[in-house]
PDB file of C-alpha atoms in Angstrom:
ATOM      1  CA  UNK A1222     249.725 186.810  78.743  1.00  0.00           C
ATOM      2  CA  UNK A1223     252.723 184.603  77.541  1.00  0.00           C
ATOM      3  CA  UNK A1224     251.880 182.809  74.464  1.00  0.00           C
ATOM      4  CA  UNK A1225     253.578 180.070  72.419  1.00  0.00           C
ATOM      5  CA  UNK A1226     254.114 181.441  68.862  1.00  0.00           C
ATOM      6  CA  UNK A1227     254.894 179.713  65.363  1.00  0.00           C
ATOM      7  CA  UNK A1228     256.311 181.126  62.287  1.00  0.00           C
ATOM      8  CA  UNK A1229     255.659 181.255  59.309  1.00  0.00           C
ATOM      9  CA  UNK A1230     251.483 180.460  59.715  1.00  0.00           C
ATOM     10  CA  UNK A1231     251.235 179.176  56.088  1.00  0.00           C
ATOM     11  CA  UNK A1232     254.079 177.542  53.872  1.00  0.00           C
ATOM     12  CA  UNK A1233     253.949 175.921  50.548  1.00  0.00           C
ATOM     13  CA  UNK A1234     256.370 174.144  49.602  1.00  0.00           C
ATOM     14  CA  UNK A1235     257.637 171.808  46.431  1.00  0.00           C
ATOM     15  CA  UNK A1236     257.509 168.117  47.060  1.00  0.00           C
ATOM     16  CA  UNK A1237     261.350 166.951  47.812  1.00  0.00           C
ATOM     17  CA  UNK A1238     262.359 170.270  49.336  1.00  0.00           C
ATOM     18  CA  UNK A1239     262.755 170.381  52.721  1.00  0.00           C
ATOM     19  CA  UNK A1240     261.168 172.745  55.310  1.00  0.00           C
ATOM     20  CA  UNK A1241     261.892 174.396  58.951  1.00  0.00           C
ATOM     21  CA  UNK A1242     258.824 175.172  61.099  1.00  0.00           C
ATOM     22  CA  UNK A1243     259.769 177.626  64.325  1.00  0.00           C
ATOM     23  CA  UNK A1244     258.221 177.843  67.707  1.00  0.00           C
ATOM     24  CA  UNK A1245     258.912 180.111  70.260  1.00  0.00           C
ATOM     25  CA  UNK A1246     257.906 178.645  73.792  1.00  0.00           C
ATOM     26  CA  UNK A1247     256.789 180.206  76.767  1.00  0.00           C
ATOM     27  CA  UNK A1248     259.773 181.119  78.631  1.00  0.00           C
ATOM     28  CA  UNK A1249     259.758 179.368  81.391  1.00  0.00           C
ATOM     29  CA  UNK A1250     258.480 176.113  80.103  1.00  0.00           C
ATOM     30  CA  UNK A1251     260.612 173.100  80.037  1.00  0.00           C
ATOM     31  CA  UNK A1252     258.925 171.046  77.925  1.00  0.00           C
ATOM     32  CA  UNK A1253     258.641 171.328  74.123  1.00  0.00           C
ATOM     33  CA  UNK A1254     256.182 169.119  71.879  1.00  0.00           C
ATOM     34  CA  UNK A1255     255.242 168.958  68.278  1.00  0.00           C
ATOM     35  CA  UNK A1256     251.718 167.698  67.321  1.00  0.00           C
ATOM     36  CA  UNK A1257     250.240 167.450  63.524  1.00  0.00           C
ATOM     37  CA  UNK A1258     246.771 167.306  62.124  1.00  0.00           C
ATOM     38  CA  UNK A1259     246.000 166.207  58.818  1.00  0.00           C
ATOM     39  CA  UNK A1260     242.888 167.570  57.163  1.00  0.00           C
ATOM     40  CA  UNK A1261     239.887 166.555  59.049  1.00  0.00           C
ATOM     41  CA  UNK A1262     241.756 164.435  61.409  1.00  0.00           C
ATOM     42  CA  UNK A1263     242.310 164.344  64.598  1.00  0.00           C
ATOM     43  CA  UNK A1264     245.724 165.916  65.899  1.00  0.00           C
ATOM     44  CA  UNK A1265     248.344 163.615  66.348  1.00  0.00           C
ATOM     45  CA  UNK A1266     251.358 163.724  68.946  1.00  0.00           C
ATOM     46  CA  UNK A1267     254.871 163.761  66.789  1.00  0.00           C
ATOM     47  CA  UNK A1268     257.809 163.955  69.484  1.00  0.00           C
ATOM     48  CA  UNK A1269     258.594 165.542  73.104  1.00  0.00           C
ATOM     49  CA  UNK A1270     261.514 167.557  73.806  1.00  0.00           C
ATOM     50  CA  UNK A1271     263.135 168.072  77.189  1.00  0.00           C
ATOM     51  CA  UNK A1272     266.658 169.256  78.883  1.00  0.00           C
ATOM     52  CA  UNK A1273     267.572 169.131  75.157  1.00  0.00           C
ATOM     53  CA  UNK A1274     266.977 165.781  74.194  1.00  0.00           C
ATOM     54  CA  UNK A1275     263.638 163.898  72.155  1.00  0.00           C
ATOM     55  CA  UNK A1276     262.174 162.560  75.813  1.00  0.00           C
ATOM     56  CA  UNK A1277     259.514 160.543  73.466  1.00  0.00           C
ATOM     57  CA  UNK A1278     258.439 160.193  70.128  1.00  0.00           C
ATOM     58  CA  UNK A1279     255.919 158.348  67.950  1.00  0.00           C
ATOM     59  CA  UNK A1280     255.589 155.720  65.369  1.00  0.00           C
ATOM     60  CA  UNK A1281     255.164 158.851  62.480  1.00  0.00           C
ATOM     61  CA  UNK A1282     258.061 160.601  63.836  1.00  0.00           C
ATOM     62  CA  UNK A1283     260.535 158.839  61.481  1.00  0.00           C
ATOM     63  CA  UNK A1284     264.314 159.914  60.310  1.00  0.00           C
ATOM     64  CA  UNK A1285     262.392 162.454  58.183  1.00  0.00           C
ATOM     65  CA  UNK A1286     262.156 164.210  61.105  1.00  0.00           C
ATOM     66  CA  UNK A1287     264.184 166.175  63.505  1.00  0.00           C
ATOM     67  CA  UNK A1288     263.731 168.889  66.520  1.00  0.00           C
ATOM     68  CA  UNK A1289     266.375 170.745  67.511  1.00  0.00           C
ATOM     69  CA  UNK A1290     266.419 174.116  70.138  1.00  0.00           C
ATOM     70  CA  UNK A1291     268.839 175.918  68.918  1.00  0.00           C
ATOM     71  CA  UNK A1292     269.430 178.840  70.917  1.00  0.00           C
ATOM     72  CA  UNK A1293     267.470 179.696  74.663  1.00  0.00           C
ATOM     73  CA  UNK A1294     264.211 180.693  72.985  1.00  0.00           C
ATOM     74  CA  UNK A1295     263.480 178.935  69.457  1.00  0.00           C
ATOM     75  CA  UNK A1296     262.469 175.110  68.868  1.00  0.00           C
ATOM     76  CA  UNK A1297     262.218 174.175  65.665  1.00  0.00           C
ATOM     77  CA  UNK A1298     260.959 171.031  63.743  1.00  0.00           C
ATOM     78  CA  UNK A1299     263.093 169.983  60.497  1.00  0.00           C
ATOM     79  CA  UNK A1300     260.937 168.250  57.835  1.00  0.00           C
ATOM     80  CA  UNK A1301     263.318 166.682  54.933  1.00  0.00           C
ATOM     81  CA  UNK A1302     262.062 165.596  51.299  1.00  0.00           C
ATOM     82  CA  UNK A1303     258.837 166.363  51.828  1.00  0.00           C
ATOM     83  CA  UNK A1304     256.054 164.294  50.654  1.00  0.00           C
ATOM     84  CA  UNK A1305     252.475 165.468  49.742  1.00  0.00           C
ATOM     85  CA  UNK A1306     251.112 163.177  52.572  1.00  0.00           C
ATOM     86  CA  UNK A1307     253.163 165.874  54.871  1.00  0.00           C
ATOM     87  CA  UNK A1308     250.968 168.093  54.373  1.00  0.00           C
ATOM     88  CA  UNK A1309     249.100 169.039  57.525  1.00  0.00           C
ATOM     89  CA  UNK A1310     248.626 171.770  60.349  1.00  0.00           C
ATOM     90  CA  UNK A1311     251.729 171.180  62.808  1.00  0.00           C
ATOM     91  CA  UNK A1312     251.182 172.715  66.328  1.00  0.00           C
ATOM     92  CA  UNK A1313     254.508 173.435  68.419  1.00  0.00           C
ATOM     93  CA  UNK A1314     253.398 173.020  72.480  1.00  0.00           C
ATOM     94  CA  UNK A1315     254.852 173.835  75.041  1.00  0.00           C
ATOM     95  CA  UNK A1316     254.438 173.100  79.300  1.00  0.00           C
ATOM     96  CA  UNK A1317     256.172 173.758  82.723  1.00  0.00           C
ATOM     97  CA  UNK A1318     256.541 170.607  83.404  1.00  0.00           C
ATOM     98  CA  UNK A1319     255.094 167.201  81.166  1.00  0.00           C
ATOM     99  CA  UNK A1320     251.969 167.911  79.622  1.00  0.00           C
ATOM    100  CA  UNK A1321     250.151 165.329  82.045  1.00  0.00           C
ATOM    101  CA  UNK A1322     250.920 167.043  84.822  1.00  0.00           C
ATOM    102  CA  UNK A1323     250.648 170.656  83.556  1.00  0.00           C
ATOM    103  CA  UNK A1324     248.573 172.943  81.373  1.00  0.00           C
ATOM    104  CA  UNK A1325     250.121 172.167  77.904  1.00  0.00           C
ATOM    105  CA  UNK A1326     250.084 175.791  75.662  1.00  0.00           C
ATOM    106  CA  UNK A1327     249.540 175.440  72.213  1.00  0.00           C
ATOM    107  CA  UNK A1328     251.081 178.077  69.306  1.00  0.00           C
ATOM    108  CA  UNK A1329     248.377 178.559  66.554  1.00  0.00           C
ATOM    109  CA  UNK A1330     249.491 176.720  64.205  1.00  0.00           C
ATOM    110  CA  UNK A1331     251.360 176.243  61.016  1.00  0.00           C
ATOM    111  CA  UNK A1332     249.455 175.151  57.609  1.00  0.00           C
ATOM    112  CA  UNK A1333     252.315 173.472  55.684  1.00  0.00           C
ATOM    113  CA  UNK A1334     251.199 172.735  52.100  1.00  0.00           C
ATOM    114  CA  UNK A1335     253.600 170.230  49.988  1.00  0.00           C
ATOM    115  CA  UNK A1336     252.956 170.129  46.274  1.00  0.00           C
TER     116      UNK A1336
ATOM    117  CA  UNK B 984     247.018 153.183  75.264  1.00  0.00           C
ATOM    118  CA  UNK B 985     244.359 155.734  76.860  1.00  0.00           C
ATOM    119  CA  UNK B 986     241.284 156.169  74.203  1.00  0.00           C
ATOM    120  CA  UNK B 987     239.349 159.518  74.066  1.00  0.00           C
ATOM    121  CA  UNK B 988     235.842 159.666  73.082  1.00  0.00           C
ATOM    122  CA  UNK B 989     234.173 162.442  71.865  1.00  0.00           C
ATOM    123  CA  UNK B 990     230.095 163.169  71.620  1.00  0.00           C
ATOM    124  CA  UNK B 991     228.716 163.618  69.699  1.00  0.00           C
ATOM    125  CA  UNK B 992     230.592 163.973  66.465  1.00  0.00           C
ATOM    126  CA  UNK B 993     228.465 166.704  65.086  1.00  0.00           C
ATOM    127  CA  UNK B 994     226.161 169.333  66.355  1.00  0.00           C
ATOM    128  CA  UNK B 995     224.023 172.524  64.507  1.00  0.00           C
ATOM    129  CA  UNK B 996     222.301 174.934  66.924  1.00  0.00           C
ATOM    130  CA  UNK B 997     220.085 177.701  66.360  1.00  0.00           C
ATOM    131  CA  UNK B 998     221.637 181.140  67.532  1.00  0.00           C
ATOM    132  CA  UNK B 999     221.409 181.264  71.675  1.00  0.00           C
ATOM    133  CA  UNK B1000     220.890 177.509  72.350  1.00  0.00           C
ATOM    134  CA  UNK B1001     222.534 175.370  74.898  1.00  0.00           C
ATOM    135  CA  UNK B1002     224.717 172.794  73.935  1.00  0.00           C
ATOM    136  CA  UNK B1003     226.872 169.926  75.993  1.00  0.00           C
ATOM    137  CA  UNK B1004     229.531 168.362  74.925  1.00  0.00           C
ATOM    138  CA  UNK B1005     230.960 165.140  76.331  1.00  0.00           C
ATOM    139  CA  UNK B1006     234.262 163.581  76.275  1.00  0.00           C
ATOM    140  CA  UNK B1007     235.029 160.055  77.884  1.00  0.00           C
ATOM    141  CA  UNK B1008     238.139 158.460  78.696  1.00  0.00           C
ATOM    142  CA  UNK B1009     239.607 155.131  79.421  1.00  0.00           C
ATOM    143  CA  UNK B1010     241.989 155.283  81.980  1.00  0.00           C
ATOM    144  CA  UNK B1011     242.874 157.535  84.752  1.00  0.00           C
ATOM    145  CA  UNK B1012     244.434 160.953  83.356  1.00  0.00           C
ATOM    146  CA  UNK B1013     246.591 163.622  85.001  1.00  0.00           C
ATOM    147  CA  UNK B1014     245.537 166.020  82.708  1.00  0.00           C
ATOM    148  CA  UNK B1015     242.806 167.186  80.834  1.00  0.00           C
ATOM    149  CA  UNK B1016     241.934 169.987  78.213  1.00  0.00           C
ATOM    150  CA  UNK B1017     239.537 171.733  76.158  1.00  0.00           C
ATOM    151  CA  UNK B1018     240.324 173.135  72.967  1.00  0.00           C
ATOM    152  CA  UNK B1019     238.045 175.474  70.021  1.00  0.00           C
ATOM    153  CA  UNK B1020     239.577 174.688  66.650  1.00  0.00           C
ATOM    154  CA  UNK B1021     238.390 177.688  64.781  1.00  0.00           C
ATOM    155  CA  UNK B1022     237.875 177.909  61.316  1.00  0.00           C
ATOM    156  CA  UNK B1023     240.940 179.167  60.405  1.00  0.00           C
ATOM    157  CA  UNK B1024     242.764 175.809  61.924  1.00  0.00           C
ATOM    158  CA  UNK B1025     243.897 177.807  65.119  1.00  0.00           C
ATOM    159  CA  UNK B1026     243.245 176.233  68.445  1.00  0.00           C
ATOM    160  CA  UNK B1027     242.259 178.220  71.359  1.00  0.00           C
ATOM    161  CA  UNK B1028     242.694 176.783  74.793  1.00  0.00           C
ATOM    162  CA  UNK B1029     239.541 177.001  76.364  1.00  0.00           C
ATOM    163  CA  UNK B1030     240.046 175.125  79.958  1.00  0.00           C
ATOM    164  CA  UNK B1031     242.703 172.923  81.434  1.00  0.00           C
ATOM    165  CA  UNK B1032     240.113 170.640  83.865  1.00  0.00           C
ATOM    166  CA  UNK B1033     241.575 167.533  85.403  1.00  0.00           C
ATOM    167  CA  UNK B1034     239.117 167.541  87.664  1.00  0.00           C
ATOM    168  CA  UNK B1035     236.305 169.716  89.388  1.00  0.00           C
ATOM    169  CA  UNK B1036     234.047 172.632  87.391  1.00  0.00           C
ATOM    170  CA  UNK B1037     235.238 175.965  85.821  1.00  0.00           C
ATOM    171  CA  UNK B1038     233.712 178.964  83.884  1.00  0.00           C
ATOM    172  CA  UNK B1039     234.758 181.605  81.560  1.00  0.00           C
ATOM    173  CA  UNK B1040     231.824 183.682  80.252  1.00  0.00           C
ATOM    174  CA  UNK B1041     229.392 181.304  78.053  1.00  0.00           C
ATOM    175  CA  UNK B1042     231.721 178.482  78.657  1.00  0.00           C
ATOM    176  CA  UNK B1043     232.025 176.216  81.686  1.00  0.00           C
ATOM    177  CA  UNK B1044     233.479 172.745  82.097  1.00  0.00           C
ATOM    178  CA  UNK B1045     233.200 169.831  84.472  1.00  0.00           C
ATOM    179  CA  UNK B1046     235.665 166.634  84.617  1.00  0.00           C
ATOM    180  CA  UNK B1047     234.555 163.898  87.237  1.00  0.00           C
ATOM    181  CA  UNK B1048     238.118 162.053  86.767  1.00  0.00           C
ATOM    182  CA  UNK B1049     236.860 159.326  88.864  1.00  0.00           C
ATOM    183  CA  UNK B1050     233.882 158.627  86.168  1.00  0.00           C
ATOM    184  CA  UNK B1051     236.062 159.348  83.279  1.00  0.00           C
ATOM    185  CA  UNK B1052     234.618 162.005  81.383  1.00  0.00           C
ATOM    186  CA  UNK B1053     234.297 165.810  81.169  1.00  0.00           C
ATOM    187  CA  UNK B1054     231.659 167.812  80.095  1.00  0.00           C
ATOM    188  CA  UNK B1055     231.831 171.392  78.050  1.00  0.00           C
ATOM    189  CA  UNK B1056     228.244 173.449  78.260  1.00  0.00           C
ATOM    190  CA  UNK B1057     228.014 176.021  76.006  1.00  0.00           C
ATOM    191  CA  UNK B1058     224.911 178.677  76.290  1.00  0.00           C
ATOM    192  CA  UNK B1059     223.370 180.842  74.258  1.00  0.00           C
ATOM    193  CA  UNK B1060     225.797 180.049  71.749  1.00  0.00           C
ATOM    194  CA  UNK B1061     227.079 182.408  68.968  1.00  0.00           C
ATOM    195  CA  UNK B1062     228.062 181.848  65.367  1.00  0.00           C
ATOM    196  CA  UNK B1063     231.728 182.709  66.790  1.00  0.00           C
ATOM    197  CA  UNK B1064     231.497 179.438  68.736  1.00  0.00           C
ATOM    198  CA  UNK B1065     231.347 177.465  65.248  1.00  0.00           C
ATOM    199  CA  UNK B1066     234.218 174.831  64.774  1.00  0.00           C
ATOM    200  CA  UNK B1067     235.757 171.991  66.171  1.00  0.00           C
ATOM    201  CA  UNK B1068     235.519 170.810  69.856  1.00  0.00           C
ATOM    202  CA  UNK B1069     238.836 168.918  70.837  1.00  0.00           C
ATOM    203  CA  UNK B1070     239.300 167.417  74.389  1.00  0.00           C
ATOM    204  CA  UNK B1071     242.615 165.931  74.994  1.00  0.00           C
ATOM    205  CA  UNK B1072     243.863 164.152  77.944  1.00  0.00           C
ATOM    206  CA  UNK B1073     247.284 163.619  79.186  1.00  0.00           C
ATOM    207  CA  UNK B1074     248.799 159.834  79.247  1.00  0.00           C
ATOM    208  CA  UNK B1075     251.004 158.354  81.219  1.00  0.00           C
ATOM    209  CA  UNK B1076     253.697 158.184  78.658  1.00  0.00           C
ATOM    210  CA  UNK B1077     257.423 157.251  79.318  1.00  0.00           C
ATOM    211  CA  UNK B1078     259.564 159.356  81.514  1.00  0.00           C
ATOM    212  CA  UNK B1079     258.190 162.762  82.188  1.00  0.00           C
ATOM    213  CA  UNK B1080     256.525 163.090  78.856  1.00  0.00           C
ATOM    214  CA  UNK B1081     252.764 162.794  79.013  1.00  0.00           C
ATOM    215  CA  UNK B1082     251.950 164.056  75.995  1.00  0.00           C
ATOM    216  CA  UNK B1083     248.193 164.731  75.387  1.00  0.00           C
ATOM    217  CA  UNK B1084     246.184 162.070  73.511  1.00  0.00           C
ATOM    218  CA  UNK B1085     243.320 163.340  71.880  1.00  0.00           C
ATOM    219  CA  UNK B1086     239.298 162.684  70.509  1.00  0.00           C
ATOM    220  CA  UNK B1087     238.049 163.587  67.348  1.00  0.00           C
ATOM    221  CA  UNK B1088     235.775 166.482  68.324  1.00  0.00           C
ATOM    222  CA  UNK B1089     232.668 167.895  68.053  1.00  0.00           C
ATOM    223  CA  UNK B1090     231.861 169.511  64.972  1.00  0.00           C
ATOM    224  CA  UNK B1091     229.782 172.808  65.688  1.00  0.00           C
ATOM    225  CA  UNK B1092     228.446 174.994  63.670  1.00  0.00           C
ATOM    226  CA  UNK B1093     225.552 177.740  64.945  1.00  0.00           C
ATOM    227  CA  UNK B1094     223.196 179.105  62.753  1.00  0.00           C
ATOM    228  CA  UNK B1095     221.777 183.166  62.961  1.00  0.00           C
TER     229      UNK B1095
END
């Protein structure tokens, strides 16, 4: 069964540094998504990506931030100077067409830990 | 925006009860989804259910979209089936985007 994957699953990192979190979608999706969850929080929609471009994004989604797809397969979310309030799971999604419409498919996860 | 209410917050059951779950929304929806946030942080898709009933195994869900809520039974639940209980529903964002907009879960932790 085709599955939406994320590398690494855990990453610390130093507070400042900055940090790349990869996705590989299902195939023959066309729409990308990032979500986060802070500890015992709900998860939280970041940005939409779609025919290569951010289709939608959210108030935390600031110029911290950036998505790019940089070759057919990977989609990858850019975190710069990280701050310890980044810390959080971040899911990469991914659905045929937009996730209202469509069965959105989530990767498991990646715990990103900023000290 | 669309607001997603989840019922209740937390829930302990005894080895092989019954449970139900509830999730309410406030608008019409396109989409919705059920999601087991083990305790590891993963989620597992468990049912995408805009509407109408469906079962896998131990689990079966029912959305009446024109009510606004969905329902997840569990039965004779296992200590596997501990963790969080997300339903998320998809909004009528901008453009094609609906992204999902989500509760706060149910809590669930079963006892041996």
């Amino acid at each position: 069964e085709p599955e939406v994957t994320q590398t690494p699953s855990h990453q610390v990192t130093q507070m400042g540094q900055e940090v790349i979190l990869r996705c590989v979608p299902i195939s023959n999706h066309l729409y990308f998504y990032w979500y986060r969850q802070i500890l015992g929080q709900k998860v939280e929609f970041l940005v939409s990506f779609y025919n290569n471009e951010i289709s939608e994004k959210s108030e935390i989604f600031d110029d911290q931030f950036s998505v790019e797809r940089p070759d057919g397969s990977n989609f990858t979310l850019k975190i710069r100077s990280t701050k310890l309030e980044d810390s959080a799971m971040y899911f990469c999604a991914s659905s045929l067409q937009g996730g209202g419409y469509t069965e959105a498919f989530f990767g498991q996860g990646t715990r990103l830990t900023v000290v | 925006g669309i607001q997603v209410e989840q019922s209740p917050p937390d829930l302990i059951l005894q080895e092989g009860a019954n449970s139900t779950l509830r999730c309410n929304f406030s608008d019409s929806v396109n989409n919705l989804q059920w999601f087991h946030q083990n305790p590891w942080g993963q989620l597992i898709n468990l049912f995408y259910i805009p509407s109408g009933t469906k079962q896998n195994g131990r689990l079966s869900a029912t959305t009446v979209a024109t009510e606004r809520y969905s329902l997840l039974y569990i039965s004779s639940s296992q200590t596997t089936d501990s963790g969080v209980y997300f339903c998320a529903v998809g909004s009528l964002g901008t453009g094609n985007n609906r992204k999902l907009i989500w509760g706060l879960g149910t809590s669930l932790a079963v006892n041996p």
